[in-house]
Tab-separated table of C-alpha atoms in Angstrom:
chain	number	residue	atom	x	y	z
A	1	UNK	CA	-8.591	-12.971	-31.561
A	2	UNK	CA	-11.683	-11.952	-29.606
A	3	UNK	CA	-13.077	-15.497	-29.823
A	4	UNK	CA	-9.792	-16.898	-28.471
A	5	UNK	CA	-9.864	-14.412	-25.597
A	6	UNK	CA	-13.432	-15.399	-24.729
A	7	UNK	CA	-12.538	-19.104	-24.775
A	8	UNK	CA	-9.470	-18.421	-22.613
A	9	UNK	CA	-11.582	-16.468	-20.139
A	10	UNK	CA	-14.131	-19.288	-19.902
A	11	UNK	CA	-11.413	-21.894	-19.379
A	12	UNK	CA	-9.769	-19.670	-16.750
A	13	UNK	CA	-13.074	-19.309	-14.904
A	14	UNK	CA	-13.667	-23.067	-15.031
A	15	UNK	CA	-10.164	-23.668	-13.688
A	16	UNK	CA	-10.714	-21.329	-10.758
A	17	UNK	CA	-14.117	-22.793	-9.974
A	18	UNK	CA	-12.566	-26.248	-9.694
A	19	UNK	CA	-9.190	-25.215	-8.244
A	20	UNK	CA	-8.223	-26.632	-4.874
A	21	UNK	CA	-6.766	-24.055	-2.523
A	22	UNK	CA	-4.801	-25.186	0.508
A	23	UNK	CA	-1.662	-27.253	1.086
A	24	UNK	CA	-0.639	-30.004	-1.344
A	25	UNK	CA	1.204	-33.218	-0.508
A	26	UNK	CA	4.569	-31.600	-1.257
A	27	UNK	CA	3.807	-28.736	1.151
A	28	UNK	CA	3.049	-26.116	-1.493
A	29	UNK	CA	0.252	-23.740	-0.458
A	30	UNK	CA	-2.137	-22.748	-3.231
A	31	UNK	CA	-4.281	-19.622	-3.011
A	32	UNK	CA	-6.698	-18.157	-5.532
A	33	UNK	CA	-6.935	-14.441	-6.324
A	34	UNK	CA	-10.148	-13.435	-8.098
A	35	UNK	CA	-9.546	-10.065	-9.715
A	36	UNK	CA	-10.888	-7.793	-12.436
A	37	UNK	CA	-9.974	-7.329	-16.079
A	38	UNK	CA	-7.046	-4.906	-16.362
A	39	UNK	CA	-4.976	-6.284	-13.460
A	40	UNK	CA	-3.943	-9.545	-15.090
A	41	UNK	CA	-0.460	-8.411	-16.220
A	42	UNK	CA	0.271	-6.747	-12.884
A	43	UNK	CA	-0.654	-9.826	-10.844
A	44	UNK	CA	1.299	-12.131	-13.163
A	45	UNK	CA	4.390	-10.146	-12.132
A	46	UNK	CA	3.390	-9.587	-8.507
A	47	UNK	CA	2.629	-13.266	-7.905
A	48	UNK	CA	6.198	-14.184	-8.842
A	49	UNK	CA	7.582	-11.528	-6.477
A	50	UNK	CA	5.305	-12.692	-3.663
A	51	UNK	CA	6.023	-16.393	-4.170
A	52	UNK	CA	9.784	-15.720	-3.970
A	53	UNK	CA	9.369	-13.453	-0.940
A	54	UNK	CA	7.203	-15.951	0.942
A	55	UNK	CA	9.463	-18.931	0.283
A	56	UNK	CA	12.534	-16.955	1.342
A	57	UNK	CA	10.831	-15.725	4.545
A	58	UNK	CA	8.991	-18.884	5.607
A	59	UNK	CA	10.620	-21.700	3.643
A	60	UNK	CA	7.266	-22.677	2.136
A	61	UNK	CA	6.330	-22.610	-1.539
A	62	UNK	CA	3.192	-20.750	-2.625
A	63	UNK	CA	1.340	-21.093	-5.901
A	64	UNK	CA	-1.076	-18.265	-6.735
A	65	UNK	CA	-3.924	-18.968	-9.145
A	66	UNK	CA	-5.509	-15.880	-10.668
A	67	UNK	CA	-8.821	-15.216	-12.399
A	68	UNK	CA	-9.910	-12.083	-14.286
A	69	UNK	CA	-13.166	-10.705	-15.694
A	70	UNK	CA	-15.628	-7.878	-15.216
A	71	UNK	CA	-15.474	-6.916	-11.534
A	72	UNK	CA	-19.206	-7.276	-10.912
A	73	UNK	CA	-19.235	-10.656	-12.644
A	74	UNK	CA	-16.214	-11.782	-10.625
A	75	UNK	CA	-17.889	-10.812	-7.358
A	76	UNK	CA	-20.986	-12.801	-8.316
A	77	UNK	CA	-18.829	-15.812	-9.200
A	78	UNK	CA	-17.416	-15.808	-5.653
A	79	UNK	CA	-20.914	-15.561	-4.204
A	80	UNK	CA	-21.943	-18.488	-6.414
A	81	UNK	CA	-19.120	-20.735	-5.228
A	82	UNK	CA	-15.803	-19.730	-6.803
A	83	UNK	CA	-13.211	-20.793	-4.215
A	84	UNK	CA	-11.379	-17.468	-3.903
A	85	UNK	CA	-9.027	-16.951	-0.976
A	86	UNK	CA	-8.653	-13.246	-1.791
A	87	UNK	CA	-10.423	-10.798	-4.070
A	88	UNK	CA	-8.812	-7.743	-5.662
A	89	UNK	CA	-11.765	-6.053	-7.319
A	90	UNK	CA	-12.449	-2.776	-9.085
A	91	UNK	CA	-14.597	-1.194	-6.429
A	92	UNK	CA	-15.672	-1.425	-2.811
A	93	UNK	CA	-19.281	-2.204	-3.718
A	94	UNK	CA	-18.279	-5.515	-5.332
A	95	UNK	CA	-16.468	-6.608	-2.158
A	96	UNK	CA	-19.480	-5.526	-0.100
A	97	UNK	CA	-21.666	-7.771	-2.261
A	98	UNK	CA	-19.578	-10.754	-1.149
A	99	UNK	CA	-19.453	-9.525	2.464
A	100	UNK	CA	-23.257	-9.419	2.671
A	101	UNK	CA	-23.371	-13.169	2.008
A	102	UNK	CA	-21.149	-13.807	5.051
A	103	UNK	CA	-18.126	-14.953	3.039
A	104	UNK	CA	-16.152	-11.850	4.039
A	105	UNK	CA	-16.145	-10.546	7.606
A	106	UNK	CA	-17.581	-7.115	8.365
A	107	UNK	CA	-15.002	-4.358	8.689
A	108	UNK	CA	-12.888	-5.716	5.833
A	109	UNK	CA	-12.204	-2.190	4.555
A	110	UNK	CA	-10.151	-1.430	7.689
A	111	UNK	CA	-8.065	-4.614	7.550
A	112	UNK	CA	-5.417	-3.121	5.255
A	113	UNK	CA	-3.956	0.350	4.769
A	114	UNK	CA	-5.649	3.164	2.819
A	115	UNK	CA	-9.142	1.632	3.135
A	116	UNK	CA	-7.805	-1.669	1.761
A	117	UNK	CA	-6.864	0.070	-1.477
A	118	UNK	CA	-3.141	-0.503	-2.205
A	119	UNK	CA	-3.330	1.333	-5.520
A	120	UNK	CA	-5.607	3.794	-7.260
A	121	UNK	CA	-6.248	4.843	-10.821
A	122	UNK	CA	-8.403	7.260	-12.756
A	123	UNK	CA	-10.321	7.375	-16.022
A	124	UNK	CA	-8.784	8.771	-19.211
A	125	UNK	CA	-9.317	8.626	-22.985
A	126	UNK	CA	-7.391	6.527	-25.471
A	127	UNK	CA	-7.471	7.810	-29.063
A	128	UNK	CA	-5.706	6.863	-32.269
A	129	UNK	CA	-2.442	8.595	-33.173
A	130	UNK	CA	-2.998	12.145	-34.336
A	131	UNK	CA	-6.319	12.343	-32.493
A	132	UNK	CA	-8.314	12.557	-35.768
A	133	UNK	CA	-11.594	13.489	-34.017
A	134	UNK	CA	-9.858	16.222	-31.938
A	135	UNK	CA	-11.020	14.783	-28.622
A	136	UNK	CA	-9.774	16.798	-25.653
A	137	UNK	CA	-12.481	16.587	-22.980
A	138	UNK	CA	-15.784	14.948	-22.109
A	139	UNK	CA	-17.869	17.378	-24.180
A	140	UNK	CA	-16.114	16.143	-27.325
A	141	UNK	CA	-17.558	12.662	-26.691
A	142	UNK	CA	-21.135	13.841	-27.266
A	143	UNK	CA	-20.453	15.316	-30.720
A	144	UNK	CA	-22.114	13.812	-33.775
A	145	UNK	CA	-19.984	11.216	-35.509
A	146	UNK	CA	-17.859	10.262	-32.474
A	147	UNK	CA	-17.984	6.538	-31.711
A	148	UNK	CA	-17.291	5.800	-28.044
A	149	UNK	CA	-16.198	2.462	-26.572
A	150	UNK	CA	-16.891	1.780	-22.891
A	151	UNK	CA	-17.981	-1.354	-20.997
A	152	UNK	CA	-21.354	-2.085	-19.404
A	153	UNK	CA	-21.901	-0.821	-15.813
A	154	UNK	CA	-24.170	-3.802	-15.183
A	155	UNK	CA	-21.197	-6.186	-15.316
A	156	UNK	CA	-18.056	-4.057	-15.092
A	157	UNK	CA	-16.809	-2.123	-12.087
A	158	UNK	CA	-14.553	-0.111	-14.375
A	159	UNK	CA	-17.610	0.913	-16.366
A	160	UNK	CA	-19.163	2.318	-13.187
A	161	UNK	CA	-16.057	4.428	-12.654
A	162	UNK	CA	-16.299	5.568	-16.317
A	163	UNK	CA	-19.916	6.605	-15.835
A	164	UNK	CA	-19.179	8.543	-12.647
A	165	UNK	CA	-16.138	10.238	-14.184
A	166	UNK	CA	-18.314	11.513	-17.030
A	167	UNK	CA	-21.052	12.524	-14.604
A	168	UNK	CA	-18.508	14.452	-12.523
A	169	UNK	CA	-17.756	16.556	-15.601
A	170	UNK	CA	-21.477	17.051	-16.214
A	171	UNK	CA	-22.034	18.127	-12.608
A	172	UNK	CA	-19.242	20.691	-12.883
A	173	UNK	CA	-20.598	22.130	-16.118
A	174	UNK	CA	-24.401	21.862	-15.816
A	175	UNK	CA	-26.339	23.219	-12.858
A	176	UNK	CA	-29.523	21.145	-13.069
A	177	UNK	CA	-30.110	17.400	-13.074
A	178	UNK	CA	-32.091	17.509	-16.323
A	179	UNK	CA	-29.111	18.952	-18.215
A	180	UNK	CA	-26.755	16.469	-16.576
A	181	UNK	CA	-28.978	13.568	-17.644
A	182	UNK	CA	-29.173	14.999	-21.155
A	183	UNK	CA	-25.379	15.106	-21.337
A	184	UNK	CA	-25.080	11.505	-20.141
A	185	UNK	CA	-27.779	10.353	-22.555
A	186	UNK	CA	-25.958	11.940	-25.502
A	187	UNK	CA	-22.713	10.321	-24.382
A	188	UNK	CA	-24.196	6.825	-24.201
A	189	UNK	CA	-26.047	7.305	-27.484
A	190	UNK	CA	-22.560	7.584	-29.005
A	191	UNK	CA	-21.414	4.283	-27.468
A	192	UNK	CA	-21.128	1.885	-30.408
A	193	UNK	CA	-19.939	-1.211	-28.507
A	194	UNK	CA	-20.536	-1.999	-24.818
A	195	UNK	CA	-18.511	-5.013	-23.698
A	196	UNK	CA	-18.951	-6.830	-20.389
A	197	UNK	CA	-15.554	-5.791	-19.016
A	198	UNK	CA	-12.790	-3.212	-19.388
A	199	UNK	CA	-10.355	-5.583	-21.095
A	200	UNK	CA	-13.029	-6.556	-23.615
A	201	UNK	CA	-13.506	-2.883	-24.467
A	202	UNK	CA	-9.763	-2.455	-24.979
A	203	UNK	CA	-9.773	-5.442	-27.319
A	204	UNK	CA	-12.696	-3.949	-29.246
A	205	UNK	CA	-10.911	-0.608	-29.656
A	206	UNK	CA	-7.323	-1.749	-30.172
A	207	UNK	CA	-7.430	-5.173	-31.808
A	208	UNK	CA	-10.768	-4.941	-33.614
A	209	UNK	CA	-10.266	-1.309	-34.653
A	210	UNK	CA	-13.721	-0.126	-33.621
A	211	UNK	CA	-14.563	3.301	-32.212
A	212	UNK	CA	-12.896	6.704	-32.135
A	213	UNK	CA	-12.221	6.873	-28.404
A	214	UNK	CA	-11.938	4.375	-25.572
A	215	UNK	CA	-12.934	5.470	-22.076
A	216	UNK	CA	-10.342	3.544	-20.101
A	217	UNK	CA	-8.560	2.904	-16.854
A	218	UNK	CA	-5.371	5.004	-16.888
A	219	UNK	CA	-3.227	1.899	-16.486
A	220	UNK	CA	-4.965	0.175	-19.387
A	221	UNK	CA	-4.389	3.193	-21.633
A	222	UNK	CA	-0.710	3.440	-20.642
A	223	UNK	CA	-0.211	-0.285	-21.270
A	224	UNK	CA	-1.654	0.137	-24.756
A	225	UNK	CA	0.873	2.889	-25.506
A	226	UNK	CA	3.676	0.530	-24.489
A	227	UNK	CA	2.303	-2.389	-26.510
A	228	UNK	CA	1.525	-0.389	-29.655
A	229	UNK	CA	4.155	2.370	-29.853
A	230	UNK	CA	3.277	5.235	-32.165
A	231	UNK	CA	-0.332	4.123	-32.738
A	232	UNK	CA	-2.301	5.668	-29.875
A	233	UNK	CA	-2.398	8.697	-27.590
A	234	UNK	CA	-3.700	9.188	-24.055
A	235	UNK	CA	-5.889	12.243	-23.474
A	236	UNK	CA	-6.298	13.385	-19.856
A	237	UNK	CA	-9.713	15.008	-19.372
A	238	UNK	CA	-10.101	18.098	-17.213
A	239	UNK	CA	-12.267	16.198	-14.720
A	240	UNK	CA	-12.218	12.544	-13.725
A	241	UNK	CA	-12.647	10.402	-10.634
A	242	UNK	CA	-10.347	8.776	-8.099
A	243	UNK	CA	-10.848	5.095	-8.816
A	244	UNK	CA	-10.061	3.003	-5.736
A	245	UNK	CA	-9.881	-0.753	-6.350
A	246	UNK	CA	-10.365	-2.790	-3.165
A	247	UNK	CA	-8.722	-5.926	-1.778
A	248	UNK	CA	-10.022	-8.355	0.837
A	249	UNK	CA	-9.580	-11.845	2.232
A	250	UNK	CA	-12.555	-14.107	1.542
A	251	UNK	CA	-12.546	-15.139	5.185
A	252	UNK	CA	-14.929	-18.093	4.989
A	253	UNK	CA	-13.030	-19.710	2.111
A	254	UNK	CA	-9.611	-18.957	3.610
A	255	UNK	CA	-10.643	-20.578	6.902
A	256	UNK	CA	-11.902	-23.683	5.096
A	257	UNK	CA	-8.749	-23.827	2.950
A	258	UNK	CA	-6.476	-23.122	5.931
A	259	UNK	CA	-4.895	-20.264	3.963
A	260	UNK	CA	-5.758	-17.346	6.272
A	261	UNK	CA	-2.149	-16.488	7.135
A	262	UNK	CA	-0.770	-16.636	3.591
A	263	UNK	CA	-3.793	-14.761	2.206
A	264	UNK	CA	-3.210	-11.912	4.666
A	265	UNK	CA	0.497	-11.878	3.829
A	266	UNK	CA	-0.353	-11.785	0.106
A	267	UNK	CA	-2.437	-8.620	0.468
A	268	UNK	CA	-0.165	-7.019	3.084
A	269	UNK	CA	2.824	-7.385	0.756
A	270	UNK	CA	1.085	-5.229	-1.850
A	271	UNK	CA	2.036	-2.262	0.379
A	272	UNK	CA	5.756	-3.110	0.409
A	273	UNK	CA	8.073	-0.731	-1.444
A	274	UNK	CA	8.923	-3.329	-4.097
A	275	UNK	CA	5.270	-4.053	-4.802
A	276	UNK	CA	4.389	-0.350	-4.768
A	277	UNK	CA	7.060	0.325	-7.400
A	278	UNK	CA	5.755	-2.560	-9.494
A	279	UNK	CA	2.302	-1.006	-9.156
A	280	UNK	CA	3.654	2.286	-10.533
A	281	UNK	CA	5.498	0.528	-13.343
A	282	UNK	CA	2.240	-1.266	-14.216
A	283	UNK	CA	0.386	2.035	-14.642
A	284	UNK	CA	-1.486	2.113	-11.342
A	285	UNK	CA	-0.995	4.924	-8.845
A	286	UNK	CA	0.822	3.629	-5.727
A	287	UNK	CA	-0.915	4.201	-2.393
A	288	UNK	CA	2.457	5.145	-0.912
A	289	UNK	CA	2.778	8.858	-1.739
A	290	UNK	CA	6.575	8.777	-1.649
A	291	UNK	CA	6.612	6.033	-4.273
A	292	UNK	CA	3.844	7.781	-6.242
A	293	UNK	CA	6.030	10.873	-6.508
A	294	UNK	CA	8.729	8.735	-8.124
A	295	UNK	CA	6.287	8.364	-11.040
A	296	UNK	CA	5.264	12.010	-11.310
A	297	UNK	CA	6.367	12.062	-14.953
A	298	UNK	CA	4.018	9.165	-15.741
A	299	UNK	CA	0.755	10.360	-14.170
A	300	UNK	CA	-1.051	13.671	-14.569
A	301	UNK	CA	-1.528	14.601	-10.934
A	302	UNK	CA	-3.363	17.824	-11.838
A	303	UNK	CA	-6.633	16.289	-13.106
A	304	UNK	CA	-9.536	17.399	-10.890
A	305	UNK	CA	-10.573	14.128	-9.299
A	306	UNK	CA	-13.975	13.568	-7.732
A	307	UNK	CA	-14.350	10.642	-5.346
A	308	UNK	CA	-17.036	8.121	-4.577
A	309	UNK	CA	-17.705	10.064	-1.374
A	310	UNK	CA	-18.995	12.914	-3.551
A	311	UNK	CA	-21.765	10.492	-4.546
A	312	UNK	CA	-22.597	9.401	-1.014
A	313	UNK	CA	-20.617	6.141	-1.165
A	314	UNK	CA	-21.185	3.078	-3.304
A	315	UNK	CA	-24.524	2.002	-1.819
A	316	UNK	CA	-26.017	5.387	-2.635
A	317	UNK	CA	-24.314	5.516	-6.037
A	318	UNK	CA	-25.725	2.130	-7.025
A	319	UNK	CA	-29.176	3.078	-5.836
A	320	UNK	CA	-29.113	6.332	-7.806
A	321	UNK	CA	-27.237	5.316	-10.942
A	322	UNK	CA	-26.769	1.569	-11.470
A	323	UNK	CA	-29.577	-0.463	-9.888
A	324	UNK	CA	-32.419	-1.619	-12.123
A	325	UNK	CA	-34.466	1.411	-13.118
A	326	UNK	CA	-31.826	3.914	-11.932
A	327	UNK	CA	-30.227	6.643	-14.070
A	328	UNK	CA	-28.143	4.392	-16.324
A	329	UNK	CA	-31.202	2.338	-17.302
A	330	UNK	CA	-33.179	5.536	-17.743
A	331	UNK	CA	-30.749	7.181	-20.143
A	332	UNK	CA	-29.671	4.045	-21.984
A	333	UNK	CA	-33.058	2.448	-22.622
A	334	UNK	CA	-34.995	5.576	-23.603
């Protein structure tokens, strides 16, 4: 199964790299959305809604091509030539990476509502039914004999959120940096498999049966409950982080492809009520608070959520925790 998924991912990436965005001879407009791992099912549904909406409003057919992988890897693929019209990535820093090359205009974060974040999520635990290792909070993940599954922060934006969610707990419970580092080191010493992306980690835990606990996007954990009824449980930790995926038009590509208008419409429509409800149904937290409250029975809105601003923003967070030689390398290599 894992081998088939890897082959499918490679073929998908090759398809996107060679895909031709723009208008075809029959008038159909094709755009490419380069996204991150756990959004694939949501965008499969959203693309159909958007294509119907756009044709009804403008009388023009749209075909949306989508690509998924670790968010950091996806951002680098756009920098290296993937012909994305829009990106819908796991974190602001990955969009900024593309912006610094000139492919995305400065000020992209203000182009759409809520800092160009039409949905949010948080980080939770997925355990097997009955919770055999009695995992209830982050401190249970550092116990002897607990095998943790989480992806690699070097390639996965979701993994960066996982790391910061755990660190937020450590900062609340340990006063000094040495103790916080010790906690994080113990946690990552218990990581038995570190995949390149969040979906790969879910496959490792669910389909390959490895590990005692998966540190996961909330939406990914909820989707697993739906797909495997009676086999897993979601554990909400006491402390987590407000994960804010970001969306942006890849302005340089969209101009070349003559898809600027449809690309903007594609991202704008994510804030419509219909799309916001689909977001909630897909396990993400809608940006629209009225719609979010419609799903109050689905999400634990009482988890103490830190934000990336508590870490000085993504540039500072990368410098301190994820760049070569920063804290993650320090605790994971020693």
